[in-house]
mmCIF file of C-alpha atoms and ligand atoms in Angstrom:
data_model
loop_
_atom_site.group_PDB
_atom_site.id
_atom_site.type_symbol
_atom_site.label_atom_id
_atom_site.label_comp_id
_atom_site.label_asym_id
_atom_site.label_seq_id
_atom_site.Cartn_x
_atom_site.Cartn_y
_atom_site.Cartn_z
ATOM 1 C CA MET A 296 -222.579 -44.900 -88.030
ATOM 2 C CA LYS A 297 -222.208 -43.670 -91.908
ATOM 3 C CA ARG A 298 -224.894 -41.046 -93.050
ATOM 4 C CA HIS A 299 -225.442 -39.337 -95.676
ATOM 5 C CA ILE A 300 -224.029 -35.888 -96.058
ATOM 6 C CA THR A 301 -226.374 -32.992 -95.656
ATOM 7 C CA LEU A 302 -226.896 -30.016 -98.741
ATOM 8 C CA GLY A 303 -225.318 -27.420 -96.446
ATOM 9 C CA GLU A 304 -222.208 -29.803 -95.698
ATOM 10 C CA PHE A 305 -222.084 -30.556 -99.029
ATOM 11 C CA ILE A 306 -222.306 -26.808 -100.415
ATOM 12 C CA ILE A 307 -219.229 -25.922 -97.834
ATOM 13 C CA GLU A 308 -217.585 -29.132 -99.178
ATOM 14 C CA ASN A 309 -217.582 -27.677 -102.630
ATOM 15 C CA GLN A 310 -217.105 -23.919 -102.155
ATOM 16 C CA LYS A 311 -213.775 -24.762 -103.233
ATOM 17 C CA ASP A 312 -215.005 -24.836 -106.737
ATOM 18 C CA PHE A 313 -215.715 -21.057 -106.411
ATOM 19 C CA PRO A 314 -212.026 -19.402 -105.316
ATOM 20 C CA TYR A 315 -213.350 -16.154 -106.303
ATOM 21 C CA ALA A 316 -216.524 -16.567 -104.420
ATOM 22 C CA LYS A 317 -216.481 -15.494 -100.679
ATOM 23 C CA GLY A 318 -219.301 -17.891 -99.538
ATOM 24 C CA GLU A 319 -222.383 -15.577 -101.009
ATOM 25 C CA LEU A 320 -223.231 -18.462 -103.685
ATOM 26 C CA SER A 321 -223.168 -20.905 -100.681
ATOM 27 C CA ALA A 322 -225.389 -18.692 -98.974
ATOM 28 C CA LEU A 323 -227.850 -18.299 -101.906
ATOM 29 C CA LEU A 324 -228.122 -21.832 -102.055
ATOM 30 C CA SER A 325 -228.844 -22.229 -98.557
ATOM 31 C CA SER A 326 -231.507 -19.587 -98.926
ATOM 32 C CA ILE A 327 -233.432 -21.604 -101.680
ATOM 33 C CA ARG A 328 -233.145 -24.421 -99.626
ATOM 34 C CA LEU A 329 -234.895 -23.121 -96.562
ATOM 35 C CA ALA A 330 -237.510 -21.227 -99.028
ATOM 36 C CA GLY A 331 -238.170 -24.919 -100.229
ATOM 37 C CA LYS A 332 -238.757 -26.326 -97.084
ATOM 38 C CA MET A 333 -241.400 -23.622 -96.451
ATOM 39 C CA VAL A 334 -243.258 -24.271 -99.635
ATOM 40 C CA ASN A 335 -242.909 -27.767 -99.272
ATOM 41 C CA GLN A 336 -244.858 -27.617 -95.750
ATOM 42 C CA GLY A 337 -247.374 -25.349 -97.325
ATOM 43 C CA ILE A 338 -247.887 -28.054 -100.382
ATOM 44 C CA ASN A 339 -248.298 -31.035 -97.916
ATOM 45 C CA LYS A 340 -250.940 -29.528 -96.142
ATOM 46 C CA ALA A 341 -252.699 -27.479 -98.915
ATOM 47 C CA GLY A 342 -256.180 -29.374 -98.779
ATOM 48 C CA LEU A 343 -256.229 -28.897 -94.864
ATOM 49 C CA ALA A 344 -254.901 -25.176 -94.755
ATOM 50 C CA GLU A 345 -257.668 -24.008 -97.314
ATOM 51 C CA ILE A 346 -254.906 -22.759 -99.883
ATOM 52 C CA VAL A 347 -255.968 -25.088 -102.786
ATOM 53 C CA GLY A 348 -257.606 -23.960 -105.924
ATOM 54 C CA ALA A 349 -257.259 -20.726 -107.791
ATOM 55 C CA ALA A 350 -256.426 -17.110 -106.172
ATOM 56 C CA GLY A 351 -258.800 -15.535 -108.273
ATOM 57 C CA GLY A 352 -256.236 -13.638 -110.278
ATOM 58 C CA GLU A 353 -254.096 -14.292 -113.520
ATOM 59 C CA ASN A 354 -250.436 -14.174 -113.720
ATOM 60 C CA VAL A 355 -248.502 -12.688 -116.536
ATOM 61 C CA GLN A 356 -249.068 -15.598 -118.460
ATOM 62 C CA GLY A 357 -252.638 -15.149 -118.536
ATOM 63 C CA GLU A 358 -252.689 -18.500 -116.282
ATOM 64 C CA ASP A 359 -255.218 -18.498 -113.640
ATOM 65 C CA GLN A 360 -253.000 -18.204 -110.578
ATOM 66 C CA GLN A 361 -253.448 -20.822 -107.812
ATOM 67 C CA LYS A 362 -253.396 -19.838 -104.310
ATOM 68 C CA LEU A 363 -250.189 -21.542 -103.620
ATOM 69 C CA ASP A 364 -248.822 -19.732 -106.667
ATOM 70 C CA VAL A 365 -249.107 -16.602 -104.974
ATOM 71 C CA ILE A 366 -247.781 -18.001 -101.649
ATOM 72 C CA ALA A 367 -244.849 -19.757 -103.035
ATOM 73 C CA ASN A 368 -243.893 -16.724 -104.804
ATOM 74 C CA ASP A 369 -244.082 -14.476 -101.946
ATOM 75 C CA MET A 370 -241.799 -16.905 -99.487
ATOM 76 C CA PHE A 371 -239.053 -17.072 -102.350
ATOM 77 C CA ILE A 372 -238.980 -13.413 -102.766
ATOM 78 C CA SER A 373 -238.953 -13.163 -99.096
ATOM 79 C CA THR A 374 -236.423 -15.677 -98.127
ATOM 80 C CA LEU A 375 -234.094 -14.446 -100.821
ATOM 81 C CA ARG A 376 -234.241 -10.807 -99.820
ATOM 82 C CA LYS A 377 -233.587 -11.254 -96.277
ATOM 83 C CA ARG A 378 -230.309 -13.589 -97.331
ATOM 84 C CA GLY A 379 -229.012 -10.374 -99.131
ATOM 85 C CA GLU A 380 -226.906 -12.125 -101.717
ATOM 86 C CA ILE A 381 -229.248 -11.208 -104.890
ATOM 87 C CA CYS A 382 -229.634 -7.513 -106.337
ATOM 88 C CA GLY A 383 -232.780 -8.591 -108.241
ATOM 89 C CA LEU A 384 -235.244 -11.569 -108.930
ATOM 90 C CA ALA A 385 -237.605 -12.698 -111.745
ATOM 91 C CA SER A 386 -240.262 -14.727 -111.639
ATOM 92 C CA GLU A 387 -242.914 -16.597 -113.640
ATOM 93 C CA GLU A 388 -245.689 -14.856 -111.375
ATOM 94 C CA MET A 389 -244.653 -11.194 -112.006
ATOM 95 C CA GLU A 390 -244.486 -9.256 -115.015
ATOM 96 C CA ASP A 391 -241.160 -7.457 -114.455
ATOM 97 C CA HIS A 392 -238.377 -7.910 -112.229
ATOM 98 C CA ILE A 393 -237.811 -6.781 -108.863
ATOM 99 C CA VAL A 394 -234.696 -4.737 -107.758
ATOM 100 C CA PHE A 395 -233.428 -5.170 -104.409
ATOM 101 C CA ASP A 396 -231.751 -1.820 -104.284
ATOM 102 C CA ASP A 397 -231.098 -0.971 -100.682
ATOM 103 C CA ALA A 398 -227.452 -0.416 -99.523
ATOM 104 C CA ILE A 399 -227.349 -4.137 -98.308
ATOM 105 C CA HIS A 400 -228.487 -5.894 -101.985
ATOM 106 C CA SER A 401 -227.153 -3.258 -104.429
ATOM 107 C CA ASP A 402 -223.854 -4.528 -103.888
ATOM 108 C CA ALA A 403 -224.855 -8.468 -104.331
ATOM 109 C CA LYS A 404 -223.430 -10.011 -107.067
ATOM 110 C CA TYR A 405 -226.089 -12.393 -108.290
ATOM 111 C CA VAL A 406 -229.741 -12.445 -109.706
ATOM 112 C CA VAL A 407 -232.293 -15.074 -109.584
ATOM 113 C CA LEU A 408 -234.940 -16.265 -111.900
ATOM 114 C CA ILE A 409 -237.899 -18.532 -110.679
ATOM 115 C CA ASP A 410 -240.811 -20.429 -111.362
ATOM 116 C CA PRO A 411 -241.866 -20.487 -108.005
ATOM 117 C CA LEU A 412 -244.428 -23.265 -108.331
ATOM 118 C CA ASP A 413 -244.594 -25.112 -111.751
ATOM 119 C CA GLY A 414 -247.295 -27.422 -112.430
ATOM 120 C CA SER A 415 -249.226 -26.032 -109.952
ATOM 121 C CA SER A 416 -252.810 -26.694 -111.342
ATOM 122 C CA ASN A 417 -251.812 -30.455 -110.214
ATOM 123 C CA ILE A 418 -251.755 -29.612 -106.432
ATOM 124 C CA ASP A 419 -255.493 -30.136 -106.143
ATOM 125 C CA VAL A 420 -255.159 -33.390 -107.665
ATOM 126 C CA ASN A 421 -252.103 -34.326 -105.702
ATOM 127 C CA VAL A 422 -249.640 -34.468 -108.483
ATOM 128 C CA SER A 423 -246.043 -33.556 -108.181
ATOM 129 C CA VAL A 424 -245.255 -29.989 -108.895
ATOM 130 C CA GLY A 425 -241.915 -28.408 -108.565
ATOM 131 C CA THR A 426 -239.935 -24.842 -108.152
ATOM 132 C CA ILE A 427 -237.463 -23.917 -110.827
ATOM 133 C CA PHE A 428 -234.571 -21.493 -110.418
ATOM 134 C CA SER A 429 -231.823 -20.176 -112.380
ATOM 135 C CA ILE A 430 -228.780 -18.210 -110.924
ATOM 136 C CA TYR A 431 -226.639 -15.344 -112.921
ATOM 137 C CA ARG A 432 -223.731 -13.385 -112.049
ATOM 138 C CA ARG A 433 -225.195 -9.599 -112.670
ATOM 139 C CA VAL A 434 -223.616 -7.943 -115.964
ATOM 140 C CA SER A 435 -224.536 -4.340 -114.309
ATOM 141 C CA GLU A 436 -222.521 -2.210 -112.162
ATOM 142 C CA PRO A 437 -222.466 -3.269 -108.644
ATOM 143 C CA GLY A 438 -223.864 -0.786 -106.211
ATOM 144 C CA SER A 439 -226.363 0.278 -109.111
ATOM 145 C CA PRO A 440 -229.795 -1.164 -108.878
ATOM 146 C CA ALA A 441 -230.196 -4.317 -110.895
ATOM 147 C CA THR A 442 -231.130 -4.049 -114.655
ATOM 148 C CA LEU A 443 -233.460 -6.062 -117.377
ATOM 149 C CA GLU A 444 -230.068 -7.029 -118.621
ATOM 150 C CA ASP A 445 -229.046 -8.756 -115.804
ATOM 151 C CA PHE A 446 -231.760 -11.293 -116.549
ATOM 152 C CA LEU A 447 -231.865 -11.371 -120.420
ATOM 153 C CA GLN A 448 -228.663 -13.275 -120.514
ATOM 154 C CA PRO A 449 -228.061 -16.732 -122.340
ATOM 155 C CA GLY A 450 -228.205 -20.276 -120.403
ATOM 156 C CA ASN A 451 -224.786 -20.658 -121.215
ATOM 157 C CA LYS A 452 -223.845 -17.571 -118.630
ATOM 158 C CA GLN A 453 -225.790 -19.593 -115.379
ATOM 159 C CA ILE A 454 -223.551 -20.212 -112.997
ATOM 160 C CA ALA A 455 -225.992 -22.648 -110.865
ATOM 161 C CA ALA A 456 -229.589 -23.955 -111.844
ATOM 162 C CA GLY A 457 -231.885 -26.402 -110.264
ATOM 163 C CA TYR A 458 -235.434 -27.483 -108.788
ATOM 164 C CA LEU A 459 -237.173 -28.704 -105.956
ATOM 165 C CA VAL A 460 -239.686 -31.716 -106.703
ATOM 166 C CA TYR A 461 -242.420 -32.280 -104.203
ATOM 167 C CA GLY A 462 -243.113 -35.555 -104.704
ATOM 168 C CA THR A 463 -243.621 -38.632 -102.852
ATOM 169 C CA SER A 464 -240.801 -37.191 -101.438
ATOM 170 C CA THR A 465 -239.530 -33.763 -101.743
ATOM 171 C CA MET A 466 -235.934 -33.467 -103.522
ATOM 172 C CA LEU A 467 -233.574 -30.591 -104.406
ATOM 173 C CA VAL A 468 -231.466 -31.237 -107.674
ATOM 174 C CA TYR A 469 -228.988 -28.722 -108.580
ATOM 175 C CA THR A 470 -225.869 -27.844 -110.426
ATOM 176 C CA THR A 471 -223.216 -25.318 -110.200
ATOM 177 C CA GLY A 472 -221.313 -26.755 -113.318
ATOM 178 C CA ASN A 473 -219.458 -29.572 -111.759
ATOM 179 C CA GLY A 474 -222.229 -32.202 -112.353
ATOM 180 C CA VAL A 475 -225.924 -32.565 -111.096
ATOM 181 C CA ASN A 476 -226.553 -33.689 -107.256
ATOM 182 C CA ALA A 477 -229.665 -34.602 -105.779
ATOM 183 C CA PHE A 478 -230.723 -34.322 -102.181
ATOM 184 C CA THR A 479 -233.813 -36.044 -100.743
ATOM 185 C CA TYR A 480 -235.781 -33.943 -97.797
ATOM 186 C CA ASP A 481 -235.874 -35.740 -94.369
ATOM 187 C CA PRO A 482 -238.693 -33.792 -92.717
ATOM 188 C CA GLY A 483 -238.193 -35.670 -89.201
ATOM 189 C CA ILE A 484 -234.670 -33.962 -89.480
ATOM 190 C CA GLY A 485 -235.589 -31.100 -91.512
ATOM 191 C CA SER A 486 -232.490 -31.592 -93.721
ATOM 192 C CA PHE A 487 -231.719 -32.395 -97.118
ATOM 193 C CA PHE A 488 -229.409 -35.413 -97.503
ATOM 194 C CA LEU A 489 -227.342 -36.349 -100.660
ATOM 195 C CA SER A 490 -229.229 -39.379 -102.103
ATOM 196 C CA HIS A 491 -228.235 -39.159 -105.935
ATOM 197 C CA PRO A 492 -224.618 -37.948 -106.492
ATOM 198 C CA ASN A 493 -223.342 -37.050 -109.871
ATOM 199 C CA MET A 494 -226.300 -38.132 -111.635
ATOM 200 C CA LYS A 495 -225.893 -39.129 -115.168
ATOM 201 C CA VAL A 496 -228.779 -39.338 -117.926
ATOM 202 C CA LYS A 497 -228.807 -42.484 -120.424
ATOM 203 C CA GLU A 498 -227.773 -41.920 -123.581
ATOM 204 C CA ASN A 499 -230.826 -43.347 -125.080
ATOM 205 C CA GLY A 500 -234.058 -44.400 -123.257
ATOM 206 C CA LYS A 501 -237.283 -46.052 -123.907
ATOM 207 C CA ILE A 502 -239.864 -43.019 -122.603
ATOM 208 C CA TYR A 503 -240.869 -40.160 -124.317
ATOM 209 C CA SER A 504 -243.231 -37.369 -122.843
ATOM 210 C CA ILE A 505 -245.473 -35.189 -124.914
ATOM 211 C CA ASN A 506 -248.899 -33.860 -124.588
ATOM 212 C CA GLU A 507 -250.470 -35.799 -127.380
ATOM 213 C CA GLY A 508 -253.485 -33.965 -127.417
ATOM 214 C CA ASN A 509 -252.037 -31.438 -129.104
ATOM 215 C CA TYR A 510 -251.237 -33.776 -131.886
ATOM 216 C CA VAL A 511 -253.213 -31.997 -134.380
ATOM 217 C CA HIS A 512 -251.433 -28.595 -133.803
ATOM 218 C CA MET A 513 -247.916 -30.139 -133.925
ATOM 219 C CA PRO A 514 -245.259 -29.691 -136.612
ATOM 220 C CA GLU A 515 -245.115 -32.352 -138.971
ATOM 221 C CA GLY A 516 -241.484 -33.500 -137.692
ATOM 222 C CA VAL A 517 -242.898 -33.975 -134.297
ATOM 223 C CA LYS A 518 -245.890 -35.807 -135.438
ATOM 224 C CA ARG A 519 -243.416 -38.236 -137.655
ATOM 225 C CA TYR A 520 -241.509 -38.705 -134.526
ATOM 226 C CA ILE A 521 -244.161 -39.627 -132.220
ATOM 227 C CA LYS A 522 -245.373 -42.130 -134.726
ATOM 228 C CA TRP A 523 -241.636 -43.545 -134.958
ATOM 229 C CA CYS A 524 -241.901 -43.886 -131.252
ATOM 230 C CA GLN A 525 -245.018 -45.977 -131.723
ATOM 231 C CA GLU A 526 -243.557 -48.575 -134.232
ATOM 232 C CA LEU A 527 -243.011 -51.731 -133.597
ATOM 233 C CA ASP A 528 -239.189 -52.564 -134.047
ATOM 234 C CA PRO A 529 -237.590 -54.768 -131.286
ATOM 235 C CA ALA A 530 -234.283 -54.199 -133.037
ATOM 236 C CA THR A 531 -234.442 -50.541 -131.873
ATOM 237 C CA ASN A 532 -236.504 -51.241 -128.437
ATOM 238 C CA ARG A 533 -239.730 -49.800 -130.168
ATOM 239 C CA PRO A 534 -242.454 -49.096 -129.632
ATOM 240 C CA LEU A 535 -241.339 -46.717 -126.749
ATOM 241 C CA THR A 536 -243.148 -46.180 -123.509
ATOM 242 C CA SER A 537 -245.261 -42.580 -123.243
ATOM 243 C CA ARG A 538 -245.533 -41.092 -120.041
ATOM 244 C CA TYR A 539 -246.810 -37.421 -119.543
ATOM 245 C CA ILE A 540 -247.540 -36.119 -115.745
ATOM 246 C CA GLY A 541 -248.257 -32.386 -116.823
ATOM 247 C CA SER A 542 -245.586 -31.288 -114.396
ATOM 248 C CA LEU A 543 -242.403 -30.201 -116.188
ATOM 249 C CA VAL A 544 -240.317 -30.937 -113.049
ATOM 250 C CA ALA A 545 -241.658 -34.308 -112.672
ATOM 251 C CA ASP A 546 -241.278 -35.498 -116.179
ATOM 252 C CA PHE A 547 -237.812 -34.283 -116.408
ATOM 253 C CA HIS A 548 -236.848 -35.839 -112.942
ATOM 254 C CA ARG A 549 -238.262 -39.114 -113.930
ATOM 255 C CA ASN A 550 -236.300 -38.823 -117.459
ATOM 256 C CA LEU A 551 -233.321 -37.882 -115.527
ATOM 257 C CA LEU A 552 -233.113 -41.117 -113.685
ATOM 258 C CA LYS A 553 -234.579 -43.446 -116.512
ATOM 259 C CA GLY A 554 -233.668 -41.870 -119.508
ATOM 260 C CA GLY A 555 -236.131 -40.294 -121.842
ATOM 261 C CA ILE A 556 -237.020 -37.208 -123.962
ATOM 262 C CA TYR A 557 -239.698 -34.571 -122.914
ATOM 263 C CA ILE A 558 -241.006 -32.253 -125.677
ATOM 264 C CA TYR A 559 -243.296 -29.393 -125.625
ATOM 265 C CA PRO A 560 -242.765 -28.385 -129.248
ATOM 266 C CA GLN A 561 -244.579 -24.935 -130.993
ATOM 267 C CA GLY A 562 -248.276 -25.611 -132.614
ATOM 268 C CA THR A 563 -250.597 -23.614 -134.125
ATOM 269 C CA THR A 564 -252.029 -22.620 -130.839
ATOM 270 C CA ALA A 565 -248.745 -21.889 -129.569
ATOM 271 C CA PRO A 566 -246.198 -20.573 -131.995
ATOM 272 C CA ASN A 567 -243.181 -20.624 -129.579
ATOM 273 C CA GLY A 568 -244.414 -23.676 -127.707
ATOM 274 C CA LYS A 569 -245.599 -22.794 -123.998
ATOM 275 C CA LEU A 570 -242.500 -22.968 -121.776
ATOM 276 C CA ARG A 571 -240.530 -20.163 -120.840
ATOM 277 C CA LEU A 572 -236.731 -19.944 -121.954
ATOM 278 C CA LEU A 573 -235.432 -18.362 -118.875
ATOM 279 C CA TYR A 574 -236.852 -19.821 -116.008
ATOM 280 C CA GLU A 575 -237.890 -23.210 -117.027
ATOM 281 C CA CYS A 576 -235.904 -23.975 -119.990
ATOM 282 C CA ASN A 577 -232.364 -22.744 -119.403
ATOM 283 C CA PRO A 578 -232.267 -24.106 -115.893
ATOM 284 C CA MET A 579 -233.238 -27.543 -117.168
ATOM 285 C CA ALA A 580 -230.928 -27.552 -120.073
ATOM 286 C CA TYR A 581 -227.999 -26.601 -117.756
ATOM 287 C CA LEU A 582 -228.821 -29.558 -115.556
ATOM 288 C CA ILE A 583 -229.465 -31.799 -118.495
ATOM 289 C CA GLU A 584 -226.242 -30.913 -120.358
ATOM 290 C CA GLN A 585 -224.404 -31.380 -116.952
ATOM 291 C CA ALA A 586 -226.150 -34.689 -116.814
ATOM 292 C CA GLY A 587 -224.534 -35.607 -120.164
ATOM 293 C CA GLY A 588 -228.177 -35.141 -122.298
ATOM 294 C CA LYS A 589 -229.123 -32.321 -124.566
ATOM 295 C CA ALA A 590 -231.953 -29.546 -124.773
ATOM 296 C CA SER A 591 -232.561 -27.696 -128.088
ATOM 297 C CA ASP A 592 -235.558 -25.882 -129.577
ATOM 298 C CA GLY A 593 -235.580 -28.626 -132.018
ATOM 299 C CA LYS A 594 -232.817 -27.044 -133.627
ATOM 300 C CA THR A 595 -230.623 -24.521 -131.690
ATOM 301 C CA ARG A 596 -229.190 -25.569 -128.197
ATOM 302 C CA ILE A 597 -231.162 -24.140 -125.412
ATOM 303 C CA MET A 598 -228.550 -22.483 -123.548
ATOM 304 C CA ASP A 599 -227.165 -20.450 -126.731
ATOM 305 C CA ILE A 600 -230.560 -18.654 -127.017
ATOM 306 C CA ASP A 601 -229.862 -14.947 -126.591
ATOM 307 C CA PRO A 602 -232.828 -13.554 -124.618
ATOM 308 C CA THR A 603 -234.902 -11.057 -125.776
ATOM 309 C CA GLU A 604 -237.950 -10.932 -123.263
ATOM 310 C CA LEU A 605 -238.511 -11.774 -119.741
ATOM 311 C CA HIS A 606 -241.424 -14.250 -120.410
ATOM 312 C CA GLN A 607 -240.290 -15.317 -124.156
ATOM 313 C CA ARG A 608 -241.271 -19.139 -124.829
ATOM 314 C CA VAL A 609 -239.380 -21.531 -126.847
ATOM 315 C CA PRO A 610 -240.101 -24.979 -128.199
ATOM 316 C CA PHE A 611 -238.439 -27.521 -125.789
ATOM 317 C CA PHE A 612 -236.756 -30.901 -126.318
ATOM 318 C CA CYS A 613 -234.944 -32.155 -123.664
ATOM 319 C CA GLY A 614 -233.476 -35.437 -122.393
ATOM 320 C CA SER A 615 -231.303 -38.533 -123.815
ATOM 321 C CA SER A 616 -228.803 -37.055 -126.011
ATOM 322 C CA GLU A 617 -229.606 -40.009 -128.693
ATOM 323 C CA MET A 618 -233.560 -39.176 -128.312
ATOM 324 C CA VAL A 619 -233.175 -35.456 -128.910
ATOM 325 C CA ASP A 620 -231.022 -36.074 -131.611
ATOM 326 C CA LYS A 621 -233.636 -38.413 -133.128
ATOM 327 C CA ALA A 622 -236.342 -35.777 -132.621
ATOM 328 C CA GLU A 623 -234.330 -33.119 -134.228
ATOM 329 C CA TRP A 624 -233.827 -35.177 -137.563
ATOM 330 C CA PHE A 625 -237.497 -35.606 -137.828
ATOM 331 C CA LEU A 626 -237.777 -31.909 -137.808
ATOM 332 C CA LYS A 627 -235.105 -31.569 -140.435
ATOM 333 C CA GLU A 628 -236.370 -34.454 -142.497
ATOM 334 C CA TYR A 629 -239.878 -33.389 -142.318
ATOM 335 C CA PRO A 630 -239.880 -29.467 -142.051
ATOM 336 C CA SER A 631 -243.225 -27.609 -141.571
ATOM 337 C CA ASP A 632 -244.391 -25.312 -143.967
HETATM 338 P P1 P6P B 785 -250.063 -28.743 -121.209
HETATM 339 C C1 P6P B 785 -247.171 -26.399 -116.407
HETATM 340 O O1 P6P B 785 -248.208 -25.442 -116.650
HETATM 341 C C2 P6P B 785 -246.220 -26.580 -117.489
HETATM 342 O O2 P6P B 785 -245.644 -25.177 -117.439
HETATM 343 C C3 P6P B 785 -245.233 -27.707 -117.279
HETATM 344 O O3 P6P B 785 -244.934 -28.191 -116.170
HETATM 345 C C4 P6P B 785 -245.976 -29.041 -117.814
HETATM 346 O O4 P6P B 785 -245.423 -29.759 -118.695
HETATM 347 C C5 P6P B 785 -246.711 -27.944 -118.949
HETATM 348 O O5 P6P B 785 -247.031 -27.026 -118.630
HETATM 349 C C6 P6P B 785 -248.048 -29.013 -119.077
HETATM 350 O O6 P6P B 785 -248.708 -28.271 -120.166
HETATM 351 O O7 P6P B 785 -250.253 -27.895 -122.348
HETATM 352 O O8 P6P B 785 -249.537 -30.044 -121.393
HETATM 353 O O9 P6P B 785 -250.872 -29.000 -119.864
#
């Protein structure tokens, strides 16, 4: 009987892509898989286990922390620490990076940046949420404690990136630089199976995804692009369809499958936009480029931006390459003063 291969089998089959690695990256990806299963279980029973709603605190972003934000963050930290393949971790939920500097970890080659539960405010209303991760090779001396510089690397230095989307089904989508592959979780077996091999995003699509409630705060070029999307022109397949879930991972995943553009622009209330460069935009940019798409801040390739702060925000234009090009054209043609 033919069956889909599991994520574990896929990782082993593709370990040859990393001749210099002695299985550490494979072990690291496996630990992310395990943590994702545990978070998935927590989310699926959230309403029953009194773990929905706000935790009462705020994260470093000043956003209300949801109980599951904290639970997911702790799950990923403890699981990644136990596997011993990383020397440090940075998270949306923590102001500073954490260093694993005991004997086992200080020789580890990698660091991980993570948004443990993106879109978590949607959990209470049963809308898809996700985990986003980005993996770098450390730049500091092996054997020494991880440093901030290990985390402040441009996205073009990522060696792996991906997300879990906890939706109608739970999926893990990742790249190590050799294309994008997606795995669907079968809770009955407890394994992820390869369901979408070598994913490619359409060069052009019919979906634009942006919070139009912020229209008055948007740059002129973005306003012009939105109106262009809404014009009637059958020759260019317009008007386009507006879809905005309010969960980056869910909006991104839909666009990856169907074609489209996701935009979170800068605005008068968010001078650098809302999304964080290191653990939201860079990993999504790596994925979309590996799938043939594009990601910029409206002008500069996301993965070429040199980070200066752990939680820095950037405007984000991501998806089908022709759609990102069009949005960038409007920004150039109608610059905001
Ligand atoms: P807004 C969730 O908080 C998030 O970071 C992304 O997942 C999502 O796309 C965006 O913010 C939603 O922000 O301002 O439209 O509610």
